Amino acid sequence: MPDITLDDAQRIVARGRAAAEAAGMKAVFAVLDKGANLVAFSRMDGAWLASNELAIAKARTSVMFQAPTEVLNAPLEVGKPVLHFDHIHSGGLLLVGGGVPLFDDDGVLIGGLGASGGMPEQDAAIARAAVAK
């Protein structure tokens, strides 16, 4: 079964860093394999420390649901209670923009990317740029 390679993960991180720099952001990037194991991690100088865990949680969520985290966030309504997966899944899942699943050319899941450093919309944009071919 296919999985993300370290070389591909590092290329994704490099594209994400370039997108973050172009947007004037300092971000953290985490690439996980299809089993939600860390393959590559990068924290830009000056990025928030909290973004370390947030990027990993976004990547994990995108792997577990095989969907961008911003799509999973869509049913949530402002002012309504938010479902927190930390209480039911020890690994922590996060339903805000910045996580994208990674698929091979045949549409098979090979991993996920999480980006964190700005507002969820900004994180989603740099994550999409990172995985664009």
PDB file of N, CA and C in Angstrom, residues 21-128:
ATOM      1  N   GLU A  21       5.495  32.541   3.620  1.00  0.00           N
ATOM      2  CA  GLU A  21       6.362  33.719   3.484  1.00  0.00           C
ATOM      3  C   GLU A  21       5.720  34.752   2.566  1.00  0.00           C
ATOM      4  N   ALA A  22       5.138  34.297   1.457  1.00  0.00           N
ATOM      5  CA  ALA A  22       4.487  35.219   0.517  1.00  0.00           C
ATOM      6  C   ALA A  22       3.306  35.937   1.162  1.00  0.00           C
ATOM      7  N   ALA A  23       2.665  35.273   2.127  1.00  0.00           N
ATOM      8  CA  ALA A  23       1.517  35.862   2.820  1.00  0.00           C
ATOM      9  C   ALA A  23       1.935  36.634   4.072  1.00  0.00           C
ATOM     10  N   GLY A  24       3.245  36.686   4.337  1.00  0.00           N
ATOM     11  CA  GLY A  24       3.737  37.384   5.521  1.00  0.00           C
ATOM     12  C   GLY A  24       3.453  36.646   6.819  1.00  0.00           C
ATOM     13  N   MET A  25       3.323  35.325   6.731  1.00  0.00           N
ATOM     14  CA  MET A  25       3.007  34.504   7.902  1.00  0.00           C
ATOM     15  C   MET A  25       4.225  33.730   8.382  1.00  0.00           C
ATOM     16  N   LYS A  26       4.179  33.360   9.651  1.00  0.00           N
ATOM     17  CA  LYS A  26       5.148  32.437  10.250  1.00  0.00           C
ATOM     18  C   LYS A  26       4.339  31.232  10.692  1.00  0.00           C
ATOM     19  N   ALA A  27       4.596  30.101  10.078  1.00  0.00           N
ATOM     20  CA  ALA A  27       3.715  28.948  10.280  1.00  0.00           C
ATOM     21  C   ALA A  27       4.485  27.689  10.634  1.00  0.00           C
ATOM     22  N   VAL A  28       3.717  26.706  11.049  1.00  0.00           N
ATOM     23  CA  VAL A  28       4.220  25.372  11.362  1.00  0.00           C
ATOM     24  C   VAL A  28       3.543  24.392  10.409  1.00  0.00           C
ATOM     25  N   PHE A  29       4.290  23.405   9.938  1.00  0.00           N
ATOM     26  CA  PHE A  29       3.778  22.402   9.009  1.00  0.00           C
ATOM     27  C   PHE A  29       4.080  21.012   9.538  1.00  0.00           C
ATOM     28  N   ALA A  30       3.088  20.139   9.477  1.00  0.00           N
ATOM     29  CA  ALA A  30       3.258  18.741   9.872  1.00  0.00           C
ATOM     30  C   ALA A  30       2.700  17.859   8.768  1.00  0.00           C
ATOM     31  N   VAL A  31       3.493  16.892   8.333  1.00  0.00           N
ATOM     32  CA  VAL A  31       3.043  15.912   7.348  1.00  0.00           C
ATOM     33  C   VAL A  31       3.026  14.550   8.041  1.00  0.00           C
ATOM     34  N   LEU A  32       1.875  13.899   7.977  1.00  0.00           N
ATOM     35  CA  LEU A  32       1.708  12.575   8.564  1.00  0.00           C
ATOM     36  C   LEU A  32       1.475  11.555   7.463  1.00  0.00           C
ATOM     37  N   ASP A  33       1.832  10.301   7.729  1.00  0.00           N
ATOM     38  CA  ASP A  33       1.516   9.243   6.773  1.00  0.00           C
ATOM     39  C   ASP A  33       0.065   8.805   6.959  1.00  0.00           C
ATOM     40  N   LYS A  34      -0.374   7.822   6.192  1.00  0.00           N
ATOM     41  CA  LYS A  34      -1.779   7.406   6.242  1.00  0.00           C
ATOM     42  C   LYS A  34      -2.167   6.769   7.572  1.00  0.00           C
ATOM     43  N   GLY A  35      -1.186   6.403   8.386  1.00  0.00           N
ATOM     44  CA  GLY A  35      -1.445   5.884   9.725  1.00  0.00           C
ATOM     45  C   GLY A  35      -1.378   6.961  10.786  1.00  0.00           C
ATOM     46  N   ALA A  36      -1.269   8.223  10.356  1.00  0.00           N
ATOM     47  CA  ALA A  36      -1.188   9.399  11.233  1.00  0.00           C
ATOM     48  C   ALA A  36       0.109   9.454  12.028  1.00  0.00           C
ATOM     49  N   ASN A  37       1.185   8.917  11.448  1.00  0.00           N
ATOM     50  CA  ASN A  37       2.516   8.996  12.048  1.00  0.00           C
ATOM     51  C   ASN A  37       3.284  10.147  11.415  1.00  0.00           C
ATOM     52  N   LEU A  38       4.035  10.872  12.213  1.00  0.00           N
ATOM     53  CA  LEU A  38       4.775  12.035  11.731  1.00  0.00           C
ATOM     54  C   LEU A  38       5.865  11.629  10.743  1.00  0.00           C
ATOM     55  N   VAL A  39       5.883  12.291   9.593  1.00  0.00           N
ATOM     56  CA  VAL A  39       6.899  12.067   8.567  1.00  0.00           C
ATOM     57  C   VAL A  39       7.807  13.285   8.455  1.00  0.00           C
ATOM     58  N   ALA A  40       7.229  14.484   8.464  1.00  0.00           N
ATOM     59  CA  ALA A  40       8.019  15.719   8.352  1.00  0.00           C
ATOM     60  C   ALA A  40       7.354  16.803   9.196  1.00  0.00           C
ATOM     61  N   PHE A  41       8.198  17.661   9.756  1.00  0.00           N
ATOM     62  CA  PHE A  41       7.713  18.739  10.621  1.00  0.00           C
ATOM     63  C   PHE A  41       8.634  19.933  10.430  1.00  0.00           C
ATOM     64  N   SER A  42       8.044  21.119  10.344  1.00  0.00           N
ATOM     65  CA  SER A  42       8.844  22.333  10.188  1.00  0.00           C
ATOM     66  C   SER A  42       8.155  23.491  10.897  1.00  0.00           C
ATOM     67  N   ARG A  43       8.909  24.184  11.736  1.00  0.00           N
ATOM     68  CA  ARG A  43       8.397  25.375  12.418  1.00  0.00           C
ATOM     69  C   ARG A  43       9.232  26.564  11.965  1.00  0.00           C
ATOM     70  N   MET A  44       8.587  27.508  11.288  1.00  0.00           N
ATOM     71  CA  MET A  44       9.287  28.698  10.826  1.00  0.00           C
ATOM     72  C   MET A  44       9.714  29.531  12.031  1.00  0.00           C
ATOM     73  N   ASP A  45      10.839  30.211  11.908  1.00  0.00           N
ATOM     74  CA  ASP A  45      11.316  31.079  12.984  1.00  0.00           C
ATOM     75  C   ASP A  45      10.228  32.065  13.365  1.00  0.00           C
ATOM     76  N   GLY A  46       9.952  32.154  14.651  1.00  0.00           N
ATOM     77  CA  GLY A  46       8.975  33.109  15.144  1.00  0.00           C
ATOM     78  C   GLY A  46       7.537  32.625  15.141  1.00  0.00           C
ATOM     79  N   ALA A  47       7.294  31.399  14.653  1.00  0.00           N
ATOM     80  CA  ALA A  47       5.922  30.861  14.660  1.00  0.00           C
ATOM     81  C   ALA A  47       5.495  30.586  16.095  1.00  0.00           C
ATOM     82  N   TRP A  48       4.199  30.707  16.349  1.00  0.00           N
ATOM     83  CA  TRP A  48       3.662  30.463  17.685  1.00  0.00           C
ATOM     84  C   TRP A  48       3.964  29.031  18.114  1.00  0.00           C
ATOM     85  N   LEU A  49       4.349  28.865  19.354  1.00  0.00           N
ATOM     86  CA  LEU A  49       4.620  27.525  19.875  1.00  0.00           C
ATOM     87  C   LEU A  49       3.367  26.650  19.865  1.00  0.00           C
ATOM     88  N   ALA A  50       2.217  27.246  20.134  1.00  0.00           N
ATOM     89  CA  ALA A  50       0.964  26.479  20.135  1.00  0.00           C
ATOM     90  C   ALA A  50       0.681  25.870  18.766  1.00  0.00           C
ATOM     91  N   SER A  51       1.219  26.480  17.720  1.00  0.00           N
ATOM     92  CA  SER A  51       0.975  25.976  16.365  1.00  0.00           C
ATOM     93  C   SER A  51       1.592  24.602  16.138  1.00  0.00           C
ATOM     94  N   ASN A  52       2.581  24.226  16.946  1.00  0.00           N
ATOM     95  CA  ASN A  52       3.181  22.891  16.804  1.00  0.00           C
ATOM     96  C   ASN A  52       2.113  21.813  16.938  1.00  0.00           C
ATOM     97  N   GLU A  53       1.387  21.839  18.039  1.00  0.00           N
ATOM     98  CA  GLU A  53       0.350  20.834  18.286  1.00  0.00           C
ATOM     99  C   GLU A  53      -0.845  21.013  17.357  1.00  0.00           C
ATOM    100  N   LEU A  54      -1.170  22.266  17.041  1.00  0.00           N
ATOM    101  CA  LEU A  54      -2.316  22.520  16.166  1.00  0.00           C
ATOM    102  C   LEU A  54      -2.081  21.954  14.767  1.00  0.00           C
ATOM    103  N   ALA A  55      -0.874  22.123  14.233  1.00  0.00           N
ATOM    104  CA  ALA A  55      -0.568  21.602  12.897  1.00  0.00           C
ATOM    105  C   ALA A  55      -0.685  20.080  12.870  1.00  0.00           C
ATOM    106  N   ILE A  56      -0.172  19.430  13.899  1.00  0.00           N
ATOM    107  CA  ILE A  56      -0.253  17.965  13.964  1.00  0.00           C
ATOM    108  C   ILE A  56      -1.708  17.519  14.070  1.00  0.00           C
ATOM    109  N   ALA A  57      -2.495  18.203  14.905  1.00  0.00           N
ATOM    110  CA  ALA A  57      -3.907  17.838  15.063  1.00  0.00           C
ATOM    111  C   ALA A  57      -4.685  18.030  13.761  1.00  0.00           C
ATOM    112  N   LYS A  58      -4.383  19.092  13.022  1.00  0.00           N
ATOM    113  CA  LYS A  58      -5.063  19.322  11.743  1.00  0.00           C
ATOM    114  C   LYS A  58      -4.698  18.232  10.738  1.00  0.00           C
ATOM    115  N   ALA A  59      -3.420  17.866  10.682  1.00  0.00           N
ATOM    116  CA  ALA A  59      -2.997  16.795   9.777  1.00  0.00           C
ATOM    117  C   ALA A  59      -3.672  15.482  10.160  1.00  0.00           C
ATOM    118  N   ARG A  60      -3.701  15.179  11.450  1.00  0.00           N
ATOM    119  CA  ARG A  60      -4.327  13.942  11.928  1.00  0.00           C
ATOM    120  C   ARG A  60      -5.818  13.913  11.558  1.00  0.00           C
ATOM    121  N   THR A  61      -6.489  15.031  11.750  1.00  0.00           N
ATOM    122  CA  THR A  61      -7.915  15.102  11.432  1.00  0.00           C
ATOM    123  C   THR A  61      -8.155  14.861   9.947  1.00  0.00           C
ATOM    124  N   SER A  62      -7.319  15.455   9.098  1.00  0.00           N
ATOM    125  CA  SER A  62      -7.496  15.279   7.651  1.00  0.00           C
ATOM    126  C   SER A  62      -7.258  13.832   7.234  1.00  0.00           C
ATOM    127  N   VAL A  63      -6.341  13.141   7.917  1.00  0.00           N
ATOM    128  CA  VAL A  63      -6.110  11.720   7.631  1.00  0.00           C
ATOM    129  C   VAL A  63      -7.303  10.888   8.094  1.00  0.00           C
ATOM    130  N   MET A  64      -7.743  11.125   9.314  1.00  0.00           N
ATOM    131  CA  MET A  64      -8.821  10.312   9.892  1.00  0.00           C
ATOM    132  C   MET A  64     -10.135  10.442   9.119  1.00  0.00           C
ATOM    133  N   PHE A  65     -10.435  11.655   8.638  1.00  0.00           N
ATOM    134  CA  PHE A  65     -11.690  11.879   7.921  1.00  0.00           C
ATOM    135  C   PHE A  65     -11.515  11.915   6.406  1.00  0.00           C
ATOM    136  N   GLN A  66     -10.257  11.862   5.930  1.00  0.00           N
ATOM    137  CA  GLN A  66      -9.945  11.930   4.503  1.00  0.00           C
ATOM    138  C   GLN A  66     -10.631  13.120   3.842  1.00  0.00           C
ATOM    139  N   ALA A  67     -10.561  14.262   4.532  1.00  0.00           N
ATOM    140  CA  ALA A  67     -11.195  15.491   4.040  1.00  0.00           C
ATOM    141  C   ALA A  67     -10.449  16.694   4.595  1.00  0.00           C
ATOM    142  N   PRO A  68     -10.508  17.823   3.890  1.00  0.00           N
ATOM    143  CA  PRO A  68      -9.919  19.053   4.432  1.00  0.00           C
ATOM    144  C   PRO A  68     -10.642  19.450   5.720  1.00  0.00           C
ATOM    145  N   THR A  69      -9.893  19.917   6.690  1.00  0.00           N
ATOM    146  CA  THR A  69     -10.496  20.258   7.978  1.00  0.00           C
ATOM    147  C   THR A  69     -11.480  21.407   7.865  1.00  0.00           C
ATOM    148  N   GLU A  70     -11.307  22.304   6.913  1.00  0.00           N
ATOM    149  CA  GLU A  70     -12.255  23.413   6.755  1.00  0.00           C
ATOM    150  C   GLU A  70     -13.630  22.907   6.316  1.00  0.00           C
ATOM    151  N   VAL A  71     -13.673  21.805   5.570  1.00  0.00           N
ATOM    152  CA  VAL A  71     -14.945  21.215   5.157  1.00  0.00           C
ATOM    153  C   VAL A  71     -15.644  20.600   6.365  1.00  0.00           C
ATOM    154  N   LEU A  72     -14.875  19.987   7.234  1.00  0.00           N
ATOM    155  CA  LEU A  72     -15.443  19.377   8.436  1.00  0.00           C
ATOM    156  C   LEU A  72     -15.999  20.437   9.371  1.00  0.00           C
ATOM    157  N   ASN A  73     -15.444  21.634   9.292  1.00  0.00           N
ATOM    158  CA  ASN A  73     -15.867  22.745  10.136  1.00  0.00           C
ATOM    159  C   ASN A  73     -17.182  23.342   9.648  1.00  0.00           C
ATOM    160  N   ALA A  74     -17.530  23.155   8.402  1.00  0.00           N
ATOM    161  CA  ALA A  74     -18.687  23.818   7.794  1.00  0.00           C
ATOM    162  C   ALA A  74     -19.992  23.658   8.574  1.00  0.00           C
ATOM    163  N   PRO A  75     -20.301  22.481   9.128  1.00  0.00           N
ATOM    164  CA  PRO A  75     -21.579  22.358   9.847  1.00  0.00           C
ATOM    165  C   PRO A  75     -21.625  23.107  11.183  1.00  0.00           C
ATOM    166  N   LEU A  76     -20.476  23.542  11.678  1.00  0.00           N
ATOM    167  CA  LEU A  76     -20.450  24.232  12.965  1.00  0.00           C
ATOM    168  C   LEU A  76     -21.015  25.633  12.811  1.00  0.00           C
ATOM    169  N   GLU A  77     -21.755  26.089  13.794  1.00  0.00           N
ATOM    170  CA  GLU A  77     -22.365  27.408  13.749  1.00  0.00           C
ATOM    171  C   GLU A  77     -21.811  28.276  14.867  1.00  0.00           C
ATOM    172  N   VAL A  78     -21.557  29.536  14.554  1.00  0.00           N
ATOM    173  CA  VAL A  78     -21.076  30.480  15.551  1.00  0.00           C
ATOM    174  C   VAL A  78     -22.109  30.581  16.670  1.00  0.00           C
ATOM    175  N   GLY A  79     -21.636  30.529  17.900  1.00  0.00           N
ATOM    176  CA  GLY A  79     -22.519  30.642  19.052  1.00  0.00           C
ATOM    177  C   GLY A  79     -23.106  29.324  19.518  1.00  0.00           C
ATOM    178  N   LYS A  80     -22.858  28.257  18.775  1.00  0.00           N
ATOM    179  CA  LYS A  80     -23.361  26.934  19.155  1.00  0.00           C
ATOM    180  C   LYS A  80     -22.224  26.146  19.812  1.00  0.00           C
ATOM    181  N   PRO A  81     -22.548  25.170  20.656  1.00  0.00           N
ATOM    182  CA  PRO A  81     -21.493  24.345  21.257  1.00  0.00           C
ATOM    183  C   PRO A  81     -20.675  23.646  20.175  1.00  0.00           C
ATOM    184  N   VAL A  82     -19.383  23.531  20.402  1.00  0.00           N
ATOM    185  CA  VAL A  82     -18.477  22.899  19.451  1.00  0.00           C
ATOM    186  C   VAL A  82     -18.090  21.528  19.981  1.00  0.00           C
ATOM    187  N   LEU A  83     -18.153  20.522  19.115  1.00  0.00           N
ATOM    188  CA  LEU A  83     -17.747  19.180  19.489  1.00  0.00           C
ATOM    189  C   LEU A  83     -16.229  19.138  19.593  1.00  0.00           C
ATOM    190  N   HIS A  84     -15.726  18.750  20.740  1.00  0.00           N
ATOM    191  CA  HIS A  84     -14.279  18.630  20.948  1.00  0.00           C
ATOM    192  C   HIS A  84     -13.909  17.155  20.942  1.00  0.00           C
ATOM    193  N   PHE A  85     -13.095  16.763  19.995  1.00  0.00           N
ATOM    194  CA  PHE A  85     -12.701  15.372  19.889  1.00  0.00           C
ATOM    195  C   PHE A  85     -11.641  14.990  20.909  1.00  0.00           C
ATOM    196  N   ASP A  86     -11.015  15.946  21.569  1.00  0.00           N
ATOM    197  CA  ASP A  86      -9.994  15.614  22.555  1.00  0.00           C
ATOM    198  C   ASP A  86     -10.554  14.714  23.649  1.00  0.00           C
ATOM    199  N   HIS A  87     -11.847  14.778  23.897  1.00  0.00           N
ATOM    200  CA  HIS A  87     -12.443  13.991  24.970  1.00  0.00           C
ATOM    201  C   HIS A  87     -12.753  12.561  24.543  1.00  0.00           C
ATOM    202  N   ILE A  88     -12.809  12.321  23.245  1.00  0.00           N
ATOM    203  CA  ILE A  88     -13.147  10.976  22.794  1.00  0.00           C
ATOM    204  C   ILE A  88     -12.024  10.320  22.007  1.00  0.00           C
ATOM    205  N   HIS A  89     -10.986  11.051  21.716  1.00  0.00           N
ATOM    206  CA  HIS A  89      -9.859  10.517  20.954  1.00  0.00           C
ATOM    207  C   HIS A  89      -8.584  11.088  21.547  1.00  0.00           C
ATOM    208  N   SER A  90      -7.774  10.235  22.135  1.00  0.00           N
ATOM    209  CA  SER A  90      -6.590  10.726  22.847  1.00  0.00           C
ATOM    210  C   SER A  90      -5.600  11.433  21.939  1.00  0.00           C
ATOM    211  N   GLY A  91      -5.680  11.207  20.627  1.00  0.00           N
ATOM    212  CA  GLY A  91      -4.755  11.846  19.706  1.00  0.00           C
ATOM    213  C   GLY A  91      -5.074  13.291  19.408  1.00  0.00           C
ATOM    214  N   GLY A  92      -6.293  13.734  19.670  1.00  0.00           N
ATOM    215  CA  GLY A  92      -6.675  15.112  19.410  1.00  0.00           C
ATOM    216  C   GLY A  92      -6.957  15.370  17.945  1.00  0.00           C
ATOM    217  N   LEU A  93      -8.155  15.814  17.658  1.00  0.00           N
ATOM    218  CA  LEU A  93      -8.572  16.171  16.309  1.00  0.00           C
ATOM    219  C   LEU A  93      -9.031  17.613  16.338  1.00  0.00           C
ATOM    220  N   LEU A  94      -8.920  18.300  15.221  1.00  0.00           N
ATOM    221  CA  LEU A  94      -9.220  19.724  15.190  1.00  0.00           C
ATOM    222  C   LEU A  94     -10.011  20.063  13.932  1.00  0.00           C
ATOM    223  N   LEU A  95     -11.176  20.679  14.117  1.00  0.00           N
ATOM    224  CA  LEU A  95     -12.082  20.978  13.009  1.00  0.00           C
ATOM    225  C   LEU A  95     -12.000  22.435  12.581  1.00  0.00           C
ATOM    226  N   VAL A  96     -10.819  22.913  12.265  1.00  0.00           N
ATOM    227  CA  VAL A  96     -10.645  24.264  11.726  1.00  0.00           C
ATOM    228  C   VAL A  96      -9.719  24.179  10.522  1.00  0.00           C
ATOM    229  N   GLY A  97      -9.772  25.174   9.654  1.00  0.00           N
ATOM    230  CA  GLY A  97      -8.998  25.165   8.423  1.00  0.00           C
ATOM    231  C   GLY A  97      -7.504  25.016   8.646  1.00  0.00           C
ATOM    232  N   GLY A  98      -6.860  24.310   7.714  1.00  0.00           N
ATOM    233  CA  GLY A  98      -5.416  24.141   7.753  1.00  0.00           C
ATOM    234  C   GLY A  98      -4.964  22.705   7.612  1.00  0.00           C
ATOM    235  N   GLY A  99      -5.897  21.768   7.579  1.00  0.00           N
ATOM    236  CA  GLY A  99      -5.548  20.366   7.376  1.00  0.00           C
ATOM    237  C   GLY A  99      -6.067  19.886   6.041  1.00  0.00           C
ATOM    238  N   VAL A 100      -5.224  19.176   5.289  1.00  0.00           N
ATOM    239  CA  VAL A 100      -5.649  18.612   4.006  1.00  0.00           C
ATOM    240  C   VAL A 100      -5.130  17.182   3.880  1.00  0.00           C
ATOM    241  N   PRO A 101      -5.976  16.280   3.383  1.00  0.00           N
ATOM    242  CA  PRO A 101      -5.502  14.918   3.144  1.00  0.00           C
ATOM    243  C   PRO A 101      -4.620  14.888   1.902  1.00  0.00           C
ATOM    244  N   LEU A 102      -3.754  13.912   1.843  1.00  0.00           N
ATOM    245  CA  LEU A 102      -2.862  13.731   0.699  1.00  0.00           C
ATOM    246  C   LEU A 102      -3.222  12.417   0.018  1.00  0.00           C
ATOM    247  N   PHE A 103      -3.455  12.486  -1.288  1.00  0.00           N
ATOM    248  CA  PHE A 103      -3.829  11.315  -2.074  1.00  0.00           C
ATOM    249  C   PHE A 103      -2.807  11.106  -3.184  1.00  0.00           C
ATOM    250  N   ASP A 104      -2.586   9.835  -3.561  1.00  0.00           N
ATOM    251  CA  ASP A 104      -1.710   9.576  -4.702  1.00  0.00           C
ATOM    252  C   ASP A 104      -2.501   9.798  -5.995  1.00  0.00           C
ATOM    253  N   ASP A 105      -1.866   9.539  -7.120  1.00  0.00           N
ATOM    254  CA  ASP A 105      -2.503   9.789  -8.418  1.00  0.00           C
ATOM    255  C   ASP A 105      -3.725   8.905  -8.670  1.00  0.00           C
ATOM    256  N   ASP A 106      -3.839   7.811  -7.919  1.00  0.00           N
ATOM    257  CA  ASP A 106      -4.991   6.916  -8.054  1.00  0.00           C
ATOM    258  C   ASP A 106      -6.097   7.240  -7.056  1.00  0.00           C
ATOM    259  N   GLY A 107      -5.920   8.318  -6.282  1.00  0.00           N
ATOM    260  CA  GLY A 107      -6.929   8.706  -5.311  1.00  0.00           C
ATOM    261  C   GLY A 107      -6.865   7.956  -3.996  1.00  0.00           C
ATOM    262  N   VAL A 108      -5.747   7.275  -3.745  1.00  0.00           N
ATOM    263  CA  VAL A 108      -5.567   6.519  -2.507  1.00  0.00           C
ATOM    264  C   VAL A 108      -4.922   7.430  -1.462  1.00  0.00           C
ATOM    265  N   LEU A 109      -5.470   7.420  -0.254  1.00  0.00           N
ATOM    266  CA  LEU A 109      -4.923   8.231   0.828  1.00  0.00           C
ATOM    267  C   LEU A 109      -3.499   7.795   1.151  1.00  0.00           C
ATOM    268  N   ILE A 110      -2.572   8.764   1.202  1.00  0.00           N
ATOM    269  CA  ILE A 110      -1.189   8.457   1.573  1.00  0.00           C
ATOM    270  C   ILE A 110      -0.723   9.271   2.775  1.00  0.00           C
ATOM    271  N   GLY A 111      -1.543  10.217   3.246  1.00  0.00           N
ATOM    272  CA  GLY A 111      -1.141  11.011   4.404  1.00  0.00           C
ATOM    273  C   GLY A 111      -1.976  12.261   4.542  1.00  0.00           C
ATOM    274  N   GLY A 112      -1.458  13.189   5.332  1.00  0.00           N
ATOM    275  CA  GLY A 112      -2.149  14.453   5.553  1.00  0.00           C
ATOM    276  C   GLY A 112      -1.176  15.543   5.928  1.00  0.00           C
ATOM    277  N   LEU A 113      -1.548  16.773   5.616  1.00  0.00           N
ATOM    278  CA  LEU A 113      -0.755  17.953   5.954  1.00  0.00           C
ATOM    279  C   LEU A 113      -1.552  18.822   6.906  1.00  0.00           C
ATOM    280  N   GLY A 114      -0.881  19.344   7.917  1.00  0.00           N
ATOM    281  CA  GLY A 114      -1.474  20.344   8.789  1.00  0.00           C
ATOM    282  C   GLY A 114      -0.622  21.590   8.771  1.00  0.00           C
ATOM    283  N   ALA A 115      -1.267  22.752   8.656  1.00  0.00           N
ATOM    284  CA  ALA A 115      -0.579  24.043   8.682  1.00  0.00           C
ATOM    285  C   ALA A 115      -1.237  24.909   9.740  1.00  0.00           C
ATOM    286  N   SER A 116      -0.415  25.605  10.523  1.00  0.00           N
ATOM    287  CA  SER A 116      -0.950  26.473  11.568  1.00  0.00           C
ATOM    288  C   SER A 116      -0.020  27.659  11.757  1.00  0.00           C
ATOM    289  N   GLY A 117      -0.622  28.828  11.949  1.00  0.00           N
ATOM    290  CA  GLY A 117       0.177  30.024  12.169  1.00  0.00           C
ATOM    291  C   GLY A 117      -0.631  31.297  12.038  1.00  0.00           C
ATOM    292  N   GLY A 118      -1.797  31.193  11.442  1.00  0.00           N
ATOM    293  CA  GLY A 118      -2.644  32.365  11.246  1.00  0.00           C
ATOM    294  C   GLY A 118      -4.080  32.037  11.581  1.00  0.00           C
ATOM    295  N   MET A 119      -4.989  32.779  10.988  1.00  0.00           N
ATOM    296  CA  MET A 119      -6.409  32.479  11.124  1.00  0.00           C
ATOM    297  C   MET A 119      -6.697  31.197  10.331  1.00  0.00           C
ATOM    298  N   PRO A 120      -7.756  30.467  10.678  1.00  0.00           N
ATOM    299  CA  PRO A 120      -8.032  29.216   9.966  1.00  0.00           C
ATOM    300  C   PRO A 120      -8.100  29.369   8.446  1.00  0.00           C
ATOM    301  N   GLU A 121      -8.651  30.484   7.961  1.00  0.00           N
ATOM    302  CA  GLU A 121      -8.737  30.693   6.511  1.00  0.00           C
ATOM    303  C   GLU A 121      -7.341  30.835   5.902  1.00  0.00           C
ATOM    304  N   GLN A 122      -6.444  31.513   6.611  1.00  0.00           N
ATOM    305  CA  GLN A 122      -5.070  31.663   6.131  1.00  0.00           C
ATOM    306  C   GLN A 122      -4.354  30.319   6.137  1.00  0.00           C
ATOM    307  N   ASP A 123      -4.536  29.565   7.210  1.00  0.00           N
ATOM    308  CA  ASP A 123      -3.905  28.250   7.300  1.00  0.00           C
ATOM    309  C   ASP A 123      -4.398  27.340   6.179  1.00  0.00           C
ATOM    310  N   ALA A 124      -5.695  27.387   5.899  1.00  0.00           N
ATOM    311  CA  ALA A 124      -6.256  26.573   4.819  1.00  0.00           C
ATOM    312  C   ALA A 124      -5.647  26.964   3.473  1.00  0.00           C
ATOM    313  N   ALA A 125      -5.468  28.248   3.246  1.00  0.00           N
ATOM    314  CA  ALA A 125      -4.910  28.720   1.973  1.00  0.00           C
ATOM    315  C   ALA A 125      -3.471  28.257   1.787  1.00  0.00           C
ATOM    316  N   ILE A 126      -2.654  28.345   2.835  1.00  0.00           N
ATOM    317  CA  ILE A 126      -1.259  27.917   2.671  1.00  0.00           C
ATOM    318  C   ILE A 126      -1.161  26.397   2.585  1.00  0.00           C
ATOM    319  N   ALA A 127      -2.071  25.685   3.242  1.00  0.00           N
ATOM    320  CA  ALA A 127      -2.085  24.224   3.121  1.00  0.00           C
ATOM    321  C   ALA A 127      -2.453  23.817   1.695  1.00  0.00           C
ATOM    322  N   ARG A 128      -3.457  24.475   1.122  1.00  0.00           N
ATOM    323  CA  ARG A 128      -3.839  24.172  -0.270  1.00  0.00           C
ATOM    324  C   ARG A 128      -2.679  24.472  -1.220  1.00  0.00           C
TER     325      ARG A 128
END
